[in-house]
PDB file of C-alpha atoms in Angstrom:
ATOM      1  CA  MET V 469     -20.187  -1.841  38.628  1.00 45.00           C
ATOM      2  CA  MET V 470     -18.246  -0.016  41.079  1.00 51.00           C
ATOM      3  CA  ILE V 471     -15.869  -1.492  43.672  1.00 53.00           C
ATOM      4  CA  SER V 472     -15.796   0.196  47.087  1.00 57.00           C
ATOM      5  CA  VAL V 473     -12.404   1.347  48.247  1.00 52.00           C
ATOM      6  CA  SER V 474     -12.395  -0.823  51.388  1.00 54.00           C
ATOM      7  CA  ARG V 475     -12.998  -3.826  49.226  1.00 62.00           C
ATOM      8  CA  LEU V 476     -10.015  -2.695  46.847  1.00 52.00           C
ATOM      9  CA  ARG V 477      -7.901  -2.212  49.930  1.00 58.00           C
ATOM     10  CA  ARG V 478      -8.644  -5.682  51.283  1.00 61.00           C
ATOM     11  CA  THR V 479      -8.019  -7.273  47.815  1.00 58.00           C
ATOM     12  CA  VAL V 480      -4.623  -5.711  47.424  1.00 53.00           C
ATOM     13  CA  ALA V 481      -3.811  -6.507  50.867  1.00 53.00           C
ATOM     14  CA  LEU V 482      -4.808 -10.239  50.539  1.00 54.00           C
ATOM     15  CA  SER V 483      -2.947 -10.190  47.336  1.00 58.00           C
ATOM     16  CA  MET V 484       0.302  -8.833  49.046  1.00 56.00           C
ATOM     17  CA  LEU V 485      -0.082 -11.279  51.862  1.00 48.00           C
ATOM     18  CA  LEU V 486      -0.384 -14.287  49.637  1.00 50.00           C
ATOM     19  CA  PHE V 487       2.643 -13.078  47.683  1.00 54.00           C
ATOM     20  CA  ASN V 488       4.647 -12.686  50.820  1.00 51.00           C
ATOM     21  CA  ILE V 489       3.486 -16.003  52.255  1.00 49.00           C
ATOM     22  CA  SER V 490       4.525 -17.846  49.138  1.00 50.00           C
ATOM     23  CA  GLY V 491       8.122 -16.960  49.827  1.00 49.00           C
ATOM     24  CA  THR V 492      10.147 -18.478  47.081  1.00 46.00           C
ATOM     25  CA  THR V 493       7.785 -21.236  46.318  1.00 52.00           C
ATOM     26  CA  GLY V 494       6.443 -21.121  42.694  1.00 50.00           C
ATOM     27  CA  TYR V 495       9.359 -18.842  41.795  1.00 46.00           C
ATOM     28  CA  PRO V 496      11.832 -19.618  39.021  1.00 44.00           C
ATOM     29  CA  THR V 497      15.244 -20.759  40.046  1.00 82.00           C
ATOM     30  CA  GLY V 498      16.869 -17.936  37.852  1.00 93.00           C
ATOM     31  CA  ILE V 499      17.608 -16.790  34.336  1.00 93.00           C
ATOM     32  CA  GLU V 500      19.422 -18.591  31.652  1.00 95.00           C
ATOM     33  CA  ILE V 501      21.129 -16.254  29.254  1.00 94.00           C
ATOM     34  CA  VAL V 502      20.581 -17.354  25.726  1.00 95.00           C
ATOM     35  CA  ASN V 503      22.479 -14.572  23.994  1.00 95.00           C
ATOM     36  CA  ALA V 504      24.100 -11.309  24.819  1.00 94.00           C
ATOM     37  CA  SER V 505      25.639  -8.747  22.416  1.00 94.00           C
ATOM     38  CA  PHE V 506      26.527  -5.262  22.152  1.00 94.00           C
ATOM     39  CA  CYS V 507      24.437  -3.150  19.761  1.00 92.00           C
ATOM     40  CA  GLY V 508      25.653  -0.009  17.975  1.00 85.00           C
ATOM     41  CA  LYS V 509      29.030   0.864  16.154  1.00 85.00           C
ATOM     42  CA  TYR V 510      32.276   0.818  18.001  1.00 86.00           C
ATOM     43  CA  ASP V 511      35.956   1.521  16.967  1.00 85.00           C
ATOM     44  CA  LYS V 512      36.965  -0.823  19.742  1.00 90.00           C
ATOM     45  CA  PRO V 513      34.274  -3.418  20.428  1.00 92.00           C
ATOM     46  CA  PRO V 514      33.358  -3.567  24.247  1.00 95.00           C
ATOM     47  CA  THR V 515      33.779  -6.631  26.215  1.00 95.00           C
ATOM     48  CA  PHE V 516      32.066  -8.028  29.352  1.00 94.00           C
ATOM     49  CA  LYS V 517      32.332 -10.563  32.230  1.00 94.00           C
ATOM     50  CA  VAL V 518      29.638 -11.985  34.405  1.00 92.00           C
ATOM     51  CA  SER V 519      30.282 -14.027  37.428  1.00 89.00           C
ATOM     52  CA  HIS V 520      27.372 -16.401  36.972  1.00 83.00           C
ATOM     53  CA  TRP V 521      27.242 -17.459  33.341  1.00 87.00           C
ATOM     54  CA  PRO V 522      25.096 -18.329  31.364  1.00 91.00           C
ATOM     55  CA  PHE V 523      22.751 -19.207  34.356  1.00 93.00           C
ATOM     56  CA  ILE V 524      22.105 -16.543  36.934  1.00 92.00           C
ATOM     57  CA  PRO V 525      20.363 -17.925  39.964  1.00 92.00           C
ATOM     58  CA  THR V 526      17.988 -15.882  42.229  1.00 92.00           C
ATOM     59  CA  GLY V 527      19.362 -14.557  45.419  1.00 91.00           C
ATOM     60  CA  VAL V 528      23.103 -14.791  44.373  1.00 91.00           C
ATOM     61  CA  LEU V 529      25.383 -11.885  44.079  1.00 93.00           C
ATOM     62  CA  VAL V 530      26.146 -11.279  40.428  1.00 93.00           C
ATOM     63  CA  LYS V 531      29.275  -9.410  39.442  1.00 94.00           C
ATOM     64  CA  LEU V 532      29.320  -7.687  36.052  1.00 93.00           C
ATOM     65  CA  SER V 533      32.257  -5.828  34.506  1.00 95.00           C
ATOM     66  CA  VAL V 534      32.086  -4.021  31.118  1.00 95.00           C
ATOM     67  CA  THR V 535      35.136  -2.681  29.188  1.00 96.00           C
ATOM     68  CA  PHE V 536      34.394  -0.044  26.573  1.00 95.00           C
ATOM     69  CA  THR V 537      35.821   2.933  24.880  1.00 95.00           C
ATOM     70  CA  PRO V 538      33.306   5.915  24.244  1.00 94.00           C
ATOM     71  CA  VAL V 539      33.776   7.627  20.775  1.00 93.00           C
ATOM     72  CA  VAL V 540      32.317  10.796  22.396  1.00 94.00           C
ATOM     73  CA  ASN V 541      32.865  12.762  25.506  1.00 95.00           C
ATOM     74  CA  VAL V 542      30.595  11.857  28.236  1.00 95.00           C
ATOM     75  CA  LEU V 543      29.956  14.613  30.696  1.00 94.00           C
ATOM     76  CA  GLU V 544      26.455  13.562  31.785  1.00 94.00           C
ATOM     77  CA  ALA V 545      25.039   9.816  31.334  1.00 94.00           C
ATOM     78  CA  ILE V 546      21.493   9.038  30.512  1.00 95.00           C
ATOM     79  CA  LEU V 547      20.188   5.289  30.806  1.00 95.00           C
ATOM     80  CA  GLN V 548      17.309   4.040  28.587  1.00 97.00           C
ATOM     81  CA  TYR V 549      16.270   0.375  29.145  1.00 96.00           C
ATOM     82  CA  GLU V 550      13.515  -1.947  28.037  1.00 97.00           C
ATOM     83  CA  LEU V 551      12.329  -5.464  28.617  1.00 95.00           C
ATOM     84  CA  VAL V 552      10.395  -7.194  25.734  1.00 96.00           C
ATOM     85  CA  SER V 553       8.675 -10.634  25.750  1.00 94.00           C
ATOM     86  CA  ALA V 554       9.287 -13.108  23.112  1.00 92.00           C
ATOM     87  CA  ASP V 555       5.932 -12.206  21.585  1.00 92.00           C
ATOM     88  CA  GLY V 556       6.794  -8.584  21.241  1.00 93.00           C
ATOM     89  CA  GLU V 557       4.952  -7.290  24.338  1.00 93.00           C
ATOM     90  CA  VAL V 558       6.730  -4.533  26.049  1.00 95.00           C
ATOM     91  CA  VAL V 559       6.912  -5.490  29.806  1.00 93.00           C
ATOM     92  CA  PHE V 560       8.584  -2.213  30.925  1.00 92.00           C
ATOM     93  CA  ARG V 561      10.472   0.568  29.616  1.00 96.00           C
ATOM     94  CA  ASN V 562      12.159   3.586  31.231  1.00 96.00           C
ATOM     95  CA  ARG V 563      14.681   6.394  31.085  1.00 96.00           C
ATOM     96  CA  TYR V 564      16.777   7.434  33.941  1.00 94.00           C
ATOM     97  CA  ASP V 565      18.564  10.746  33.729  1.00 91.00           C
ATOM     98  CA  ARG V 566      20.435  10.794  37.030  1.00 88.00           C
ATOM     99  CA  VAL V 567      23.069   8.147  36.227  1.00 91.00           C
ATOM    100  CA  CYS V 568      25.814  10.377  37.480  1.00 90.00           C
ATOM    101  CA  ILE V 569      24.432  10.300  40.979  1.00 91.00           C
ATOM    102  CA  SER V 570      24.152   6.648  41.327  1.00 86.00           C
ATOM    103  CA  SER V 571      27.211   5.850  39.192  1.00 87.00           C
ATOM    104  CA  PRO V 572      29.661   8.857  39.107  1.00 91.00           C
ATOM    105  CA  ASP V 573      32.164   6.703  37.429  1.00 88.00           C
ATOM    106  CA  LEU V 574      30.262   6.665  34.188  1.00 88.00           C
ATOM    107  CA  CYS V 575      30.439  10.455  33.947  1.00 89.00           C
ATOM    108  CA  SER V 576      33.218  12.774  32.894  1.00 91.00           C
ATOM    109  CA  LEU V 577      34.627  10.169  30.385  1.00 94.00           C
ATOM    110  CA  PRO V 578      36.837  11.511  27.601  1.00 95.00           C
ATOM    111  CA  ALA V 579      36.494  10.155  24.159  1.00 94.00           C
ATOM    112  CA  GLY V 580      38.946   7.400  23.193  1.00 94.00           C
ATOM    113  CA  GLU V 581      39.749   6.425  26.727  1.00 94.00           C
ATOM    114  CA  THR V 582      39.049   2.883  27.669  1.00 95.00           C
ATOM    115  CA  LYS V 583      36.800   2.507  30.859  1.00 95.00           C
ATOM    116  CA  VAL V 584      36.190  -0.526  32.965  1.00 95.00           C
ATOM    117  CA  TRP V 585      32.805  -0.300  34.747  1.00 92.00           C
ATOM    118  CA  VAL V 586      32.131  -2.818  37.440  1.00 93.00           C
ATOM    119  CA  GLY V 587      28.944  -3.408  39.157  1.00 90.00           C
ATOM    120  CA  SER V 588      27.087  -6.108  41.333  1.00 92.00           C
ATOM    121  CA  ALA V 589      23.655  -6.851  42.394  1.00 92.00           C
ATOM    122  CA  LYS V 590      21.528  -9.916  43.680  1.00 93.00           C
ATOM    123  CA  LEU V 591      18.980 -11.196  41.309  1.00 89.00           C
ATOM    124  CA  PRO V 592      15.685 -10.888  43.438  1.00 90.00           C
ATOM    125  CA  PRO V 593      13.065 -13.461  43.513  1.00 89.00           C
ATOM    126  CA  ILE V 594      11.139 -13.365  40.123  1.00 87.00           C
ATOM    127  CA  PRO V 595       7.210 -13.356  40.128  1.00 86.00           C
ATOM    128  CA  PRO V 596       5.811 -16.724  38.848  1.00 85.00           C
ATOM    129  CA  PHE V 597       3.981 -15.040  35.842  1.00 84.00           C
ATOM    130  CA  PHE V 598       7.438 -14.550  34.276  1.00 87.00           C
ATOM    131  CA  LYS V 599       8.311 -18.308  34.479  1.00 86.00           C
ATOM    132  CA  LYS V 600       9.237 -20.176  31.285  1.00 90.00           C
ATOM    133  CA  ARG V 601       9.129 -17.276  29.112  1.00 94.00           C
ATOM    134  CA  THR V 602      11.756 -15.762  27.141  1.00 96.00           C
ATOM    135  CA  TYR V 603      12.631 -11.980  27.245  1.00 96.00           C
ATOM    136  CA  LYS V 604      14.875  -9.583  25.386  1.00 97.00           C
ATOM    137  CA  GLY V 605      16.382  -6.642  27.355  1.00 96.00           C
ATOM    138  CA  ARG V 606      18.043  -3.745  26.013  1.00 96.00           C
ATOM    139  CA  VAL V 607      20.179  -1.096  27.853  1.00 96.00           C
ATOM    140  CA  GLN V 608      21.437   2.025  26.112  1.00 96.00           C
ATOM    141  CA  LEU V 609      23.722   4.779  27.435  1.00 94.00           C
ATOM    142  CA  PHE V 610      23.556   8.268  26.156  1.00 95.00           C
ATOM    143  CA  ASN V 611      25.823  11.368  26.721  1.00 95.00           C
ATOM    144  CA  GLU V 612      24.402  14.654  27.421  1.00 95.00           C
ATOM    145  CA  LYS V 613      24.035  15.573  23.785  1.00 95.00           C
ATOM    146  CA  ASN V 614      21.902  12.464  23.450  1.00 95.00           C
ATOM    147  CA  ILE V 615      24.382  10.590  21.498  1.00 95.00           C
ATOM    148  CA  MET V 616      24.536   6.741  22.462  1.00 95.00           C
ATOM    149  CA  PHE V 617      27.977   5.773  23.681  1.00 94.00           C
ATOM    150  CA  LEU V 618      27.158   2.002  24.894  1.00 94.00           C
ATOM    151  CA  CYS V 619      24.393  -0.185  24.217  1.00 96.00           C
ATOM    152  CA  GLY V 620      23.804  -3.824  25.051  1.00 95.00           C
ATOM    153  CA  GLU V 621      21.249  -6.577  24.502  1.00 96.00           C
ATOM    154  CA  VAL V 622      20.459  -9.793  26.491  1.00 95.00           C
ATOM    155  CA  VAL V 623      18.174 -12.565  25.520  1.00 96.00           C
ATOM    156  CA  GLY V 624      17.125 -14.711  28.496  1.00 95.00           C
ATOM    157  CA  LYS V 625      14.716 -17.302  29.484  1.00 95.00           C
ATOM    158  CA  VAL V 626      13.273 -17.263  33.093  1.00 93.00           C
ATOM    159  CA  ARG V 627      13.448 -20.923  34.714  1.00 89.00           C
TER     160      ARG V 627
END
């Protein structure tokens, strides 16, 4: 059975309209951090600070600072990240090669020099199908020679 293009467009438009009308109703109120840790081997273990801890509400500005000392020179940075549900299903996975454009302070780092990276963002509204589920997120940073210089894992429950 084939669905016509016009019917498909109407279905998508109606779905988007219902999603926008619902506003924040049905959305969880945020993410509760169950565990956060660094993965990999370090001469000096990294540290981090988060402004809303351990519960991060949606719509609120979250400030994060990470202090780390790369063991390799970093001329270019590559970001790799993934989100996996508690039952092992990969929700999304991606690799971003243009970190130096969006965060130039993560590039041109000499090995052995301590760096404090500071960032902030608002946690957007989370679609209802994520509610009451636990997820594990992993973020890895690699240098231009594909050597990992920073890795972190977070386990959180969407409420």
